[in-house]
Amino acid sequence: VTTSKRRETFRLYYWPGIQGRGEFIRLALEEAGASYVDVARLPKKDGGGVAPMMALLGGEGTHLRPFAPPILTVGKLVVAQTANILHVIAPRLGLVPADEALRIAAHQYQLTVTDLVSEVHDAHHPISTALYYEDQKREAKLRAKNFVASRMPKFLGYFESVLAENNKSKGRFAIGARLSYVDLSLFQVIEGLRYAFPKGLARIAADVPRLLALHDHVASRPRLVAYLSSKRRIPFNEDGVFRHYPALDP
Amino acid sequence: VTTSKRRETFRLYYWPGIQGRGEFIRLALEEAGASYVDVARLPKKDGGGVAPMMALLGGEGTHLRPFAPPILTVGKLVVAQTANILHVIAPRLGLVPADEALRIAAHQYQLTVTDLVSEVHDAHHPISTALYYEDQKREAKLRAKNFVASRMPKFLGYFESVLAENNKSKGRFAIGARLSYVDLSLFQVIEGLRYAFPKGLARIAADVPRLLALHDHVASRPRLVAYLSSKRRIPFNEDGVFRHYPALDP
């Protein structure tokens, strides 16, 4: 990572009212101390709002049209899909080992986080994203019950193994000897699950000590302490991916 | 792509009875004329069956444990997650442009295919993968109705735009001037949707002429003609991702 690359300005395009999938990008940019603009959260008079994001989704300014936010641009590069964005920017941010096999494995871990996040979303929206939660509450109860009892322990148990088997960090980090973007994402997963399913997560907490220790370590890193207590960190809410509906966490 | 690299032997680990997510890898290997072993489809006496795959999932032989199949190994490299595998092997197979921005965009397209495939799966399993379709048939009808009416047109319309906007191929291919692994995956998407939702797809066929032309082109490529008519191509069935349940395609 060169200092000059760190001075590049990243432009993040994501929904302004939620953490959502964009938060995985925000955490990496914040931990790296990168220069970035959270475009949709800027005032309209400063070129902000969701209009520039919708223009990108409509194919303006790129012949490589993205399907959905988050979208990140740096220089002429336009990148979409959360895990793809992290895969591309992590070397510039110093948040992934340089070794190619490890970088590929980090991406596999992140894509598994993506799968987990998708299942978290579908726990409250099992039928359709076009319907309100209230209109699919009965089905959400069924899906969330299965998610909490079966899928959440499977995913978290897997990541606990990943930590345990990473001898280079003595079980502290997911890959290599130092913190990577995967660790930041695992922090966000624990943070989100603790918000959405506090009772369900508490029941399996004893099985994932390394994940919880990683969560606490990430929360204590100086740049993230500053970020998490700032207004840049949007609070969890019931418009995002991680939602707390007591009926889904009995 | 060097000839020596093409002579490497790839080992694919995937469920032996379904096309599933593994089929996206098989199509790339077949189109490239790569040397590969579909491990779980070999006889046990030749080191085949699902046992070697389960060993990898259990962390044997790698300190970078995958979460789920498909898994591909080449030399010492172990790669999991369908889109990640294609991203890694496509340069070796000559199935993606060398330009880095195009390679990143190809990966974004493939990750969007991944999202579509996940929604196809959940159309017949909206509540839980641990339950049979028959035990979530009522919910599957609701989700499939939404998928066919809203999500399928959205995804296919997006890829139709990707083709239309790729001036380098005059709308024939997704990225660059030549066939890439993304085109092979779009072929498989159309093939699968035509199997699973023939009536639903027929209703929107007129809106996606480039996608259907791409499908037909891929099906006519000599190596794929040979593959698709061989026993290596597993027929669609109701254990895979694309399933034909008439109740879900009214």
Short mmCIF file of C-alpha atoms in Angstrom, two decimals:
data_model
loop_
_atom_site.label_atom_id
_atom_site.label_comp_id
_atom_site.label_asym_id
_atom_site.label_seq_id
_atom_site.Cartn_x
_atom_site.Cartn_y
_atom_site.Cartn_z
CA VAL A 1 0.00 0.00 0.00
CA THR A 2 1.46 3.31 -1.02
CA THR A 3 0.64 6.58 0.64
CA SER A 4 -0.41 8.06 -2.67
CA LYS A 5 -3.02 5.35 -3.16
CA ARG A 6 -4.40 6.01 0.30
CA ARG A 7 -4.97 9.60 -0.75
CA GLU A 8 -7.32 8.55 -3.57
CA THR A 9 -10.88 9.54 -2.82
CA PHE A 10 -13.41 6.72 -2.86
CA ARG A 11 -17.03 7.50 -3.61
CA LEU A 12 -19.56 5.15 -1.99
CA TYR A 13 -23.12 5.05 -3.36
CA TYR A 14 -25.56 3.42 -0.98
CA TRP A 15 -28.95 3.98 0.66
CA PRO A 16 -28.51 6.84 3.13
CA GLY A 17 -30.84 5.63 5.89
CA ILE A 18 -29.48 2.18 6.69
CA GLN A 19 -26.28 0.34 7.52
CA GLY A 20 -27.24 -2.49 5.16
CA ARG A 21 -24.66 -4.02 2.87
CA GLY A 22 -22.92 -0.66 2.51
CA GLU A 23 -21.75 -0.87 6.11
CA PHE A 24 -19.20 -3.57 5.24
CA ILE A 25 -17.59 -1.05 2.88
CA ARG A 26 -17.85 1.83 5.34
CA LEU A 27 -16.07 -0.19 8.04
CA ALA A 28 -13.14 -0.97 5.73
CA LEU A 29 -12.80 2.63 4.61
CA GLU A 30 -13.00 3.89 8.20
CA GLU A 31 -10.49 1.40 9.62
CA ALA A 32 -8.04 2.29 6.85
CA GLY A 33 -8.47 6.01 7.41
CA ALA A 34 -9.31 6.32 3.72
CA SER A 35 -10.56 9.48 2.10
CA TYR A 36 -14.15 8.76 1.04
CA VAL A 37 -17.46 10.38 0.31
CA ASP A 38 -20.72 8.70 1.32
CA VAL A 39 -22.48 10.28 -1.64
CA ALA A 40 -26.15 9.71 -0.81
CA ARG A 41 -25.68 11.15 2.68
CA LEU A 42 -24.40 14.48 1.39
CA PRO A 43 -26.90 17.33 0.95
CA LYS A 44 -28.39 17.58 -2.52
CA LYS A 45 -26.85 21.03 -2.96
CA ASP A 46 -23.42 19.38 -2.61
CA GLY A 47 -24.18 16.72 -5.22
CA GLY A 48 -25.57 14.26 -2.69
CA GLY A 49 -28.84 12.37 -2.26
CA VAL A 50 -29.82 9.18 -4.01
CA ALA A 51 -30.08 10.72 -7.48
CA PRO A 52 -26.40 10.13 -8.40
CA MET A 53 -26.75 6.50 -7.28
CA MET A 54 -29.89 6.00 -9.35
CA ALA A 55 -28.07 7.51 -12.35
CA LEU A 56 -25.29 4.93 -12.01
CA LEU A 57 -27.89 2.16 -11.76
CA GLY A 58 -29.42 3.55 -14.93
CA GLY A 59 -26.11 3.15 -16.71
CA GLU A 60 -25.04 6.80 -16.77
CA GLY A 61 -21.31 7.43 -16.77
CA THR A 62 -20.34 3.80 -17.23
CA HIS A 63 -20.66 1.16 -19.91
CA LEU A 64 -20.45 -1.42 -17.12
CA ARG A 65 -23.79 -0.93 -15.44
CA PRO A 66 -24.18 -2.19 -11.86
CA PHE A 67 -27.28 -4.12 -10.76
CA ALA A 68 -27.70 -2.78 -7.22
CA PRO A 69 -26.00 -0.74 -4.51
CA PRO A 70 -23.54 -0.61 -2.87
CA ILE A 71 -21.44 0.82 -5.68
CA LEU A 72 -17.98 2.24 -5.19
CA THR A 73 -16.05 4.37 -7.61
CA VAL A 74 -12.39 5.26 -7.48
CA GLY A 75 -10.87 7.12 -10.41
CA LYS A 76 -12.49 5.65 -13.51
CA LEU A 77 -13.27 2.33 -11.84
CA VAL A 78 -16.91 1.51 -11.03
CA VAL A 79 -17.34 -1.55 -8.80
CA ALA A 80 -20.51 -3.16 -7.48
CA GLN A 81 -21.34 -6.15 -5.29
CA THR A 82 -20.16 -5.79 -1.69
CA ALA A 83 -17.64 -8.63 -1.68
CA ASN A 84 -16.25 -7.58 -5.06
CA ILE A 85 -15.75 -4.03 -3.81
CA LEU A 86 -13.87 -5.26 -0.75
CA HIS A 87 -11.79 -7.65 -2.86
CA VAL A 88 -10.77 -4.79 -5.13
CA ILE A 89 -10.06 -2.08 -2.55
CA ALA A 90 -8.57 -4.16 0.28
CA PRO A 91 -5.05 -4.28 -1.22
CA ARG A 92 -5.13 -0.48 -1.58
CA LEU A 93 -6.30 -0.13 2.02
CA GLY A 94 -3.80 -2.60 3.48
CA LEU A 95 -6.66 -4.79 4.67
CA VAL A 96 -5.77 -8.15 3.10
CA PRO A 97 -2.55 -10.18 2.88
CA ALA A 98 -0.56 -9.70 -0.33
CA ASP A 99 -0.27 -13.46 -0.89
CA GLU A 100 -2.62 -14.43 -3.74
CA ALA A 101 -3.88 -17.69 -2.20
CA LEU A 102 -4.76 -15.84 1.00
CA ARG A 103 -6.45 -13.04 -0.92
CA ILE A 104 -8.58 -15.62 -2.75
CA ALA A 105 -9.46 -17.32 0.53
CA ALA A 106 -10.37 -13.97 2.10
CA HIS A 107 -12.77 -13.39 -0.78
CA GLN A 108 -14.31 -16.82 -0.24
CA TYR A 109 -14.85 -15.96 3.44
CA GLN A 110 -16.44 -12.66 2.47
CA LEU A 111 -18.74 -14.34 -0.05
CA THR A 112 -19.84 -16.66 2.75
CA VAL A 113 -20.58 -13.56 4.85
CA THR A 114 -22.64 -12.39 1.86
CA ASP A 115 -24.62 -15.63 1.94
CA LEU A 116 -25.20 -15.27 5.67
CA VAL A 117 -26.36 -11.66 5.27
CA SER A 118 -28.76 -12.72 2.52
CA GLU A 119 -30.26 -15.33 4.85
CA VAL A 120 -30.57 -12.74 7.61
CA HIS A 121 -32.50 -10.54 5.19
CA ASP A 122 -34.77 -13.35 4.10
CA ALA A 123 -35.53 -14.24 7.72
CA HIS A 124 -37.78 -11.14 7.79
CA HIS A 125 -38.62 -11.21 4.08
CA PRO A 126 -39.06 -14.88 3.11
CA ILE A 127 -41.72 -14.30 0.44
CA SER A 128 -40.93 -11.02 -1.27
CA THR A 129 -38.92 -7.85 -0.89
CA ALA A 130 -41.87 -6.07 -2.49
CA LEU A 131 -44.11 -6.83 0.50
CA TYR A 132 -43.89 -5.40 4.00
CA TYR A 133 -42.68 -7.60 6.83
CA GLU A 134 -46.13 -7.36 8.34
CA ASP A 135 -47.56 -8.98 5.21
CA GLN A 136 -45.29 -12.03 5.52
CA LYS A 137 -44.99 -12.23 9.29
CA ARG A 138 -46.34 -15.76 9.56
CA GLU A 139 -43.77 -17.05 7.06
CA ALA A 140 -41.03 -14.91 8.63
CA LYS A 141 -41.60 -16.63 11.97
CA LEU A 142 -41.07 -20.01 10.32
CA ARG A 143 -37.98 -18.96 8.43
CA ALA A 144 -36.44 -17.06 11.36
CA LYS A 145 -36.96 -20.03 13.65
CA ASN A 146 -34.97 -22.18 11.24
CA PHE A 147 -32.35 -19.49 10.74
CA VAL A 148 -31.71 -19.07 14.45
CA ALA A 149 -31.82 -22.78 15.27
CA SER A 150 -29.87 -24.11 12.32
CA ARG A 151 -28.32 -21.70 9.84
CA MET A 152 -26.89 -19.12 12.25
CA PRO A 153 -25.04 -21.77 14.30
CA LYS A 154 -23.78 -23.38 11.09
CA PHE A 155 -22.36 -20.12 9.69
CA LEU A 156 -20.94 -18.88 13.00
CA GLY A 157 -19.52 -22.33 13.80
CA TYR A 158 -17.78 -22.26 10.43
CA PHE A 159 -16.20 -18.88 11.08
CA GLU A 160 -15.17 -19.99 14.57
CA SER A 161 -13.29 -22.85 12.85
CA VAL A 162 -11.72 -20.43 10.40
CA LEU A 163 -10.38 -18.40 13.34
CA ALA A 164 -9.27 -21.49 15.27
CA GLU A 165 -7.40 -22.89 12.27
CA ASN A 166 -5.58 -19.67 11.40
CA ASN A 167 -2.34 -20.40 13.21
CA LYS A 168 -0.74 -17.27 11.81
CA SER A 169 -2.82 -15.12 14.13
CA LYS A 170 -3.25 -17.65 16.97
CA GLY A 171 -6.99 -17.62 16.40
CA ARG A 172 -7.36 -13.85 16.63
CA PHE A 173 -8.00 -12.99 12.97
CA ALA A 174 -9.64 -14.78 10.03
CA ILE A 175 -6.70 -14.69 7.66
CA GLY A 176 -2.99 -13.96 7.90
CA ALA A 177 -1.28 -12.48 10.91
CA ARG A 178 -3.06 -9.13 10.97
CA LEU A 179 -6.53 -7.62 10.81
CA SER A 180 -8.24 -7.88 7.40
CA TYR A 181 -11.52 -6.69 5.97
CA VAL A 182 -12.97 -10.13 6.71
CA ASP A 183 -12.51 -9.45 10.42
CA LEU A 184 -14.34 -6.13 10.09
CA SER A 185 -17.21 -7.95 8.38
CA LEU A 186 -17.33 -10.60 11.09
CA PHE A 187 -17.55 -7.79 13.66
CA GLN A 188 -20.51 -6.39 11.76
CA VAL A 189 -22.16 -9.82 11.57
CA ILE A 190 -21.92 -10.27 15.34
CA GLU A 191 -23.04 -6.69 15.95
CA GLY A 192 -26.02 -7.19 13.63
CA LEU A 193 -27.04 -10.59 14.97
CA ARG A 194 -26.80 -9.29 18.52
CA TYR A 195 -29.19 -6.51 17.52
CA ALA A 196 -31.61 -8.69 15.55
CA PHE A 197 -31.56 -11.94 17.52
CA PRO A 198 -30.18 -11.15 21.00
CA LYS A 199 -31.76 -14.20 22.60
CA GLY A 200 -30.84 -16.56 19.79
CA LEU A 201 -27.24 -15.39 19.74
CA ALA A 202 -26.93 -15.60 23.52
CA ARG A 203 -27.86 -19.29 23.37
CA ILE A 204 -24.86 -20.13 21.17
CA ALA A 205 -22.38 -17.53 22.46
CA ALA A 206 -20.42 -20.14 24.41
CA ASP A 207 -19.70 -21.99 21.15
CA VAL A 208 -18.07 -19.03 19.39
CA PRO A 209 -15.61 -17.46 21.87
CA ARG A 210 -13.07 -16.47 19.21
CA LEU A 211 -15.70 -14.67 17.12
CA LEU A 212 -16.88 -12.71 20.15
CA ALA A 213 -13.30 -11.84 21.11
CA LEU A 214 -12.68 -10.68 17.54
CA HIS A 215 -15.84 -8.55 17.72
CA ASP A 216 -14.60 -6.89 20.91
CA HIS A 217 -11.14 -6.32 19.49
CA VAL A 218 -12.49 -4.64 16.36
CA ALA A 219 -14.79 -2.45 18.47
CA SER A 220 -11.74 -1.27 20.42
CA ARG A 221 -9.59 -0.18 17.48
CA PRO A 222 -9.07 3.60 17.70
CA ARG A 223 -10.43 4.54 14.27
CA LEU A 224 -13.50 2.36 14.77
CA VAL A 225 -14.11 3.65 18.28
CA ALA A 226 -14.25 7.11 16.70
CA TYR A 227 -16.43 5.95 13.81
CA LEU A 228 -18.89 3.93 15.85
CA SER A 229 -19.55 6.86 18.20
CA SER A 230 -19.90 9.35 15.34
CA LYS A 231 -22.95 10.39 13.35
CA ARG A 232 -21.45 8.62 10.35
CA ARG A 233 -22.49 5.32 11.94
CA ILE A 234 -26.21 4.98 11.23
CA PRO A 235 -28.03 3.23 14.08
CA PHE A 236 -29.58 -0.17 13.36
CA ASN A 237 -33.22 0.15 12.37
CA GLU A 238 -36.11 -1.81 10.90
CA ASP A 239 -35.39 -0.73 7.32
CA GLY A 240 -32.00 -2.45 7.14
CA VAL A 241 -30.77 -6.01 6.81
CA PHE A 242 -30.48 -6.70 10.54
CA ARG A 243 -33.89 -5.97 12.07
CA HIS A 244 -35.10 -6.58 15.58
CA TYR A 245 -38.60 -8.00 15.56
CA PRO A 246 -39.26 -9.63 18.95
CA ALA A 247 -41.61 -12.15 17.28
CA LEU A 248 -38.62 -13.52 15.33
CA ASP A 249 -36.42 -13.94 18.42
CA PRO A 250 -38.68 -15.60 20.97
CA VAL B 1 -3.30 -18.09 -21.47
CA THR B 2 -0.32 -20.34 -21.91
CA THR B 3 -0.56 -23.87 -23.21
CA SER B 4 1.24 -25.20 -20.16
CA LYS B 5 -1.39 -23.70 -17.88
CA ARG B 6 -4.15 -25.29 -19.90
CA ARG B 7 -2.57 -28.65 -19.24
CA GLU B 8 -2.98 -28.26 -15.48
CA THR B 9 -5.57 -30.65 -14.12
CA PHE B 10 -8.43 -29.07 -12.24
CA ARG B 11 -10.27 -31.09 -9.60
CA LEU B 12 -13.94 -30.15 -9.10
CA TYR B 13 -15.71 -31.27 -5.92
CA TYR B 14 -19.48 -31.05 -6.17
CA TRP B 15 -22.62 -33.09 -5.54
CA PRO B 16 -22.65 -35.87 -8.17
CA GLY B 17 -26.39 -36.06 -8.85
CA ILE B 18 -27.24 -32.48 -9.81
CA GLN B 19 -26.16 -29.67 -12.11
CA GLY B 20 -26.56 -27.16 -9.28
CA ARG B 21 -23.99 -24.45 -8.76
CA GLY B 22 -21.25 -26.78 -9.95
CA GLU B 23 -22.61 -26.61 -13.48
CA PHE B 24 -21.34 -23.05 -13.92
CA ILE B 25 -17.83 -24.39 -13.31
CA ARG B 26 -18.32 -27.44 -15.53
CA LEU B 27 -19.43 -25.27 -18.45
CA ALA B 28 -16.31 -23.11 -18.21
CA LEU B 29 -13.98 -26.11 -18.00
CA GLU B 30 -15.75 -27.82 -20.92
CA GLU B 31 -15.78 -24.76 -23.19
CA ALA B 32 -12.06 -24.24 -22.53
CA GLY B 33 -11.25 -27.87 -23.23
CA ALA B 34 -9.55 -27.99 -19.83
CA SER B 35 -8.27 -31.14 -18.22
CA TYR B 36 -10.45 -31.74 -15.18
CA VAL B 37 -11.75 -34.42 -12.87
CA ASP B 38 -15.31 -34.29 -11.53
CA VAL B 39 -14.22 -36.02 -8.35
CA ALA B 40 -17.51 -37.05 -6.77
CA ARG B 41 -18.69 -38.64 -10.04
CA LEU B 42 -15.71 -41.01 -10.19
CA PRO B 43 -16.11 -44.52 -8.76
CA LYS B 44 -15.04 -44.84 -5.15
CA LYS B 45 -12.34 -47.31 -6.14
CA ASP B 46 -10.76 -44.55 -8.21
CA GLY B 47 -10.80 -42.07 -5.33
CA GLY B 48 -14.24 -40.73 -6.22
CA GLY B 49 -17.54 -40.33 -4.41
CA VAL B 50 -18.46 -37.56 -2.01
CA ALA B 51 -15.99 -38.60 0.71
CA PRO B 52 -13.08 -36.50 -0.63
CA MET B 53 -15.42 -33.48 -0.84
CA MET B 54 -16.61 -33.99 2.72
CA ALA B 55 -12.98 -34.25 3.84
CA LEU B 56 -12.22 -30.85 2.29
CA LEU B 57 -15.29 -29.36 3.98
CA GLY B 58 -13.98 -30.83 7.24
CA GLY B 59 -10.75 -28.91 6.77
CA GLU B 60 -8.53 -31.81 5.68
CA GLY B 61 -5.62 -30.94 3.42
CA THR B 62 -6.08 -27.18 3.70
CA HIS B 63 -5.75 -24.55 6.38
CA LEU B 64 -8.28 -22.48 4.38
CA ARG B 65 -11.44 -24.47 4.94
CA PRO B 66 -14.31 -23.95 2.48
CA PHE B 67 -17.90 -23.56 3.68
CA ALA B 68 -19.76 -25.41 0.92
CA PRO B 69 -19.34 -26.98 -2.51
CA PRO B 70 -18.50 -26.35 -5.29
CA ILE B 71 -14.80 -26.45 -4.47
CA LEU B 72 -12.08 -26.46 -7.09
CA THR B 73 -8.45 -27.33 -6.57
CA VAL B 74 -5.57 -26.72 -8.94
CA GLY B 75 -2.07 -27.42 -7.74
CA LYS B 76 -1.96 -26.31 -4.11
CA LEU B 77 -4.80 -23.82 -4.55
CA VAL B 78 -8.17 -24.59 -2.94
CA VAL B 79 -10.98 -22.27 -4.06
CA ALA B 80 -14.65 -22.23 -3.05
CA GLN B 81 -17.70 -20.12 -3.92
CA THR B 82 -18.82 -20.47 -7.53
CA ALA B 83 -18.14 -16.90 -8.63
CA ASN B 84 -14.76 -16.87 -6.88
CA ILE B 85 -13.74 -20.08 -8.65
CA LEU B 86 -14.69 -18.63 -12.04
CA HIS B 87 -12.91 -15.35 -11.25
CA VAL B 88 -9.73 -17.26 -10.43
CA ILE B 89 -9.70 -19.80 -13.26
CA ALA B 90 -11.11 -17.69 -16.12
CA PRO B 91 -7.77 -16.01 -16.95
CA ARG B 92 -6.13 -19.45 -17.14
CA LEU B 93 -8.94 -20.71 -19.37
CA GLY B 94 -8.98 -17.68 -21.68
CA LEU B 95 -12.57 -16.96 -20.66
CA VAL B 96 -12.32 -13.35 -19.47
CA PRO B 97 -10.71 -10.21 -20.91
CA ALA B 98 -7.22 -9.45 -19.58
CA ASP B 99 -8.16 -5.83 -18.78
CA GLU B 100 -8.53 -5.49 -15.01
CA ALA B 101 -11.60 -3.21 -15.09
CA LEU B 102 -13.39 -5.68 -17.37
CA ARG B 103 -12.36 -8.62 -15.23
CA ILE B 104 -13.80 -6.86 -12.16
CA ALA B 105 -17.03 -6.09 -14.04
CA ALA B 106 -17.28 -9.71 -15.21
CA HIS B 107 -17.06 -10.78 -11.57
CA GLN B 108 -19.81 -8.34 -10.65
CA TYR B 109 -22.02 -9.81 -13.37
CA GLN B 110 -21.29 -13.32 -12.12
CA LEU B 111 -22.10 -12.34 -8.53
CA THR B 112 -25.42 -11.04 -9.80
CA VAL B 113 -26.00 -14.43 -11.46
CA THR B 114 -25.24 -15.91 -8.02
CA ASP B 115 -27.95 -13.74 -6.49
CA LEU B 116 -30.41 -14.80 -9.17
CA VAL B 117 -29.59 -18.47 -8.65
CA SER B 118 -30.08 -18.07 -4.91
CA GLU B 119 -33.53 -16.60 -5.54
CA VAL B 120 -34.37 -19.45 -7.91
CA HIS B 121 -33.47 -21.87 -5.13
CA ASP B 122 -35.53 -20.04 -2.55
CA ALA B 123 -38.54 -20.02 -4.88
CA HIS B 124 -38.97 -23.72 -4.04
CA HIS B 125 -37.41 -23.51 -0.56
CA PRO B 126 -38.59 -20.21 0.96
CA ILE B 127 -38.68 -21.39 4.57
CA SER B 128 -35.84 -23.86 5.05
CA THR B 129 -33.39 -26.02 3.13
CA ALA B 130 -33.86 -28.57 5.92
CA LEU B 131 -37.50 -29.13 4.94
CA TYR B 132 -38.84 -30.83 1.81
CA TYR B 133 -40.50 -28.72 -0.87
CA GLU B 134 -43.76 -30.49 -0.08
CA ASP B 135 -43.56 -29.15 3.48
CA GLN B 136 -43.31 -25.52 2.30
CA LYS B 137 -45.38 -25.74 -0.85
CA ARG B 138 -47.87 -23.09 0.20
CA GLU B 139 -45.09 -20.58 0.87
CA ALA B 140 -43.24 -21.67 -2.29
CA LYS B 141 -46.27 -20.78 -4.38
CA LEU B 142 -46.25 -17.27 -2.93
CA ARG B 143 -42.53 -16.77 -3.38
CA ALA B 144 -42.41 -18.30 -6.87
CA LYS B 145 -45.28 -16.08 -7.99
CA ASN B 146 -43.30 -13.04 -6.94
CA PHE B 147 -40.10 -14.40 -8.44
CA VAL B 148 -41.66 -15.03 -11.84
CA ALA B 149 -43.65 -11.80 -11.94
CA SER B 150 -41.06 -9.42 -10.55
CA ARG B 151 -37.57 -10.69 -9.80
CA MET B 152 -36.97 -12.81 -12.92
CA PRO B 153 -37.89 -9.94 -15.28
CA LYS B 154 -35.74 -7.57 -13.24
CA PHE B 155 -32.65 -9.80 -13.40
CA LEU B 156 -33.09 -10.81 -17.04
CA GLY B 157 -33.88 -7.23 -18.04
CA TYR B 158 -30.66 -6.16 -16.38
CA PHE B 159 -28.59 -8.70 -18.29
CA GLU B 160 -30.35 -7.76 -21.53
CA SER B 161 -29.12 -4.19 -20.87
CA VAL B 162 -25.62 -5.45 -20.18
CA LEU B 163 -25.60 -7.16 -23.57
CA ALA B 164 -27.14 -4.19 -25.35
CA GLU B 165 -24.61 -1.78 -23.85
CA ASN B 166 -21.55 -3.89 -24.65
CA ASN B 167 -20.60 -2.21 -27.91
CA LYS B 168 -17.41 -4.23 -28.14
CA SER B 169 -19.42 -7.31 -29.08
CA LYS B 170 -22.37 -5.56 -30.75
CA GLY B 171 -24.67 -6.99 -28.09
CA ARG B 172 -23.62 -10.57 -28.58
CA PHE B 173 -21.58 -11.12 -25.40
CA ALA B 174 -21.72 -9.75 -21.86
CA ILE B 175 -18.21 -8.36 -21.69
CA GLY B 176 -15.43 -7.61 -24.14
CA ALA B 177 -15.42 -8.70 -27.76
CA ARG B 178 -15.39 -12.45 -27.22
CA LEU B 179 -17.17 -15.15 -25.25
CA SER B 180 -16.50 -15.13 -21.49
CA TYR B 181 -17.52 -17.33 -18.59
CA VAL B 182 -20.33 -14.84 -17.88
CA ASP B 183 -21.92 -15.78 -21.21
CA LEU B 184 -21.73 -19.46 -20.30
CA SER B 185 -23.46 -18.70 -17.01
CA LEU B 186 -26.18 -16.69 -18.75
CA PHE B 187 -26.75 -19.68 -21.07
CA GLN B 188 -27.19 -21.87 -17.98
CA VAL B 189 -29.57 -19.35 -16.40
CA ILE B 190 -31.80 -19.36 -19.49
CA GLU B 191 -31.56 -23.13 -19.80
CA GLY B 192 -32.51 -23.54 -16.14
CA LEU B 193 -35.34 -21.01 -16.14
CA ARG B 194 -36.73 -22.58 -19.30
CA TYR B 195 -36.77 -25.91 -17.46
CA ALA B 196 -38.17 -24.58 -14.19
CA PHE B 197 -40.56 -21.87 -15.34
CA PRO B 198 -41.30 -22.51 -19.04
CA LYS B 199 -44.57 -20.58 -18.98
CA GLY B 200 -43.20 -17.69 -16.96
CA LEU B 201 -40.15 -17.35 -19.19
CA ALA B 202 -42.22 -17.54 -22.37
CA ARG B 203 -44.23 -14.54 -21.19
CA ILE B 204 -41.14 -12.30 -21.08
CA ALA B 205 -39.14 -13.86 -23.93
CA ALA B 206 -39.89 -10.98 -26.29
CA ASP B 207 -38.20 -8.59 -23.86
CA VAL B 208 -34.85 -10.40 -23.82
CA PRO B 209 -33.95 -11.20 -27.43
CA ARG B 210 -30.20 -10.77 -26.92
CA LEU B 211 -30.16 -13.14 -23.98
CA LEU B 212 -32.00 -15.80 -25.95
CA ALA B 213 -29.68 -15.33 -28.94
CA LEU B 214 -26.69 -15.67 -26.62
CA HIS B 215 -28.22 -18.86 -25.20
CA ASP B 216 -28.55 -20.32 -28.67
CA HIS B 217 -25.04 -19.29 -29.65
CA VAL B 218 -23.51 -20.94 -26.58
CA ALA B 219 -25.52 -24.11 -27.22
CA SER B 220 -24.03 -24.26 -30.72
CA ARG B 221 -20.36 -24.03 -29.76
CA PRO B 222 -18.64 -27.28 -30.76
CA ARG B 223 -17.24 -28.23 -27.37
CA LEU B 224 -20.56 -27.51 -25.67
CA VAL B 225 -22.54 -29.39 -28.29
CA ALA B 226 -20.36 -32.38 -27.41
CA TYR B 227 -20.67 -31.78 -23.67
CA LEU B 228 -24.41 -31.19 -23.58
CA SER B 229 -25.11 -34.42 -25.45
CA SER B 230 -22.71 -36.44 -23.30
CA LYS B 231 -23.30 -38.31 -20.06
CA ARG B 232 -21.16 -35.72 -18.31
CA ARG B 233 -24.13 -33.32 -18.52
CA ILE B 234 -26.48 -34.37 -15.74
CA PRO B 235 -30.14 -33.86 -16.69
CA PHE B 236 -32.13 -31.26 -14.75
CA ASN B 237 -34.02 -32.87 -11.89
CA GLU B 238 -35.96 -31.98 -8.75
CA ASP B 239 -32.93 -32.21 -6.46
CA GLY B 240 -31.08 -29.31 -8.08
CA VAL B 241 -31.41 -25.54 -8.04
CA PHE B 242 -33.66 -25.30 -11.10
CA ARG B 243 -36.69 -27.50 -10.41
CA HIS B 244 -39.84 -27.86 -12.42
CA TYR B 245 -42.87 -27.94 -10.18
CA PRO B 246 -45.96 -27.16 -12.27
CA ALA B 247 -47.64 -25.57 -9.24
CA LEU B 248 -44.91 -22.90 -9.24
CA ASP B 249 -45.33 -22.06 -12.94
CA PRO B 250 -49.07 -21.76 -13.44
#
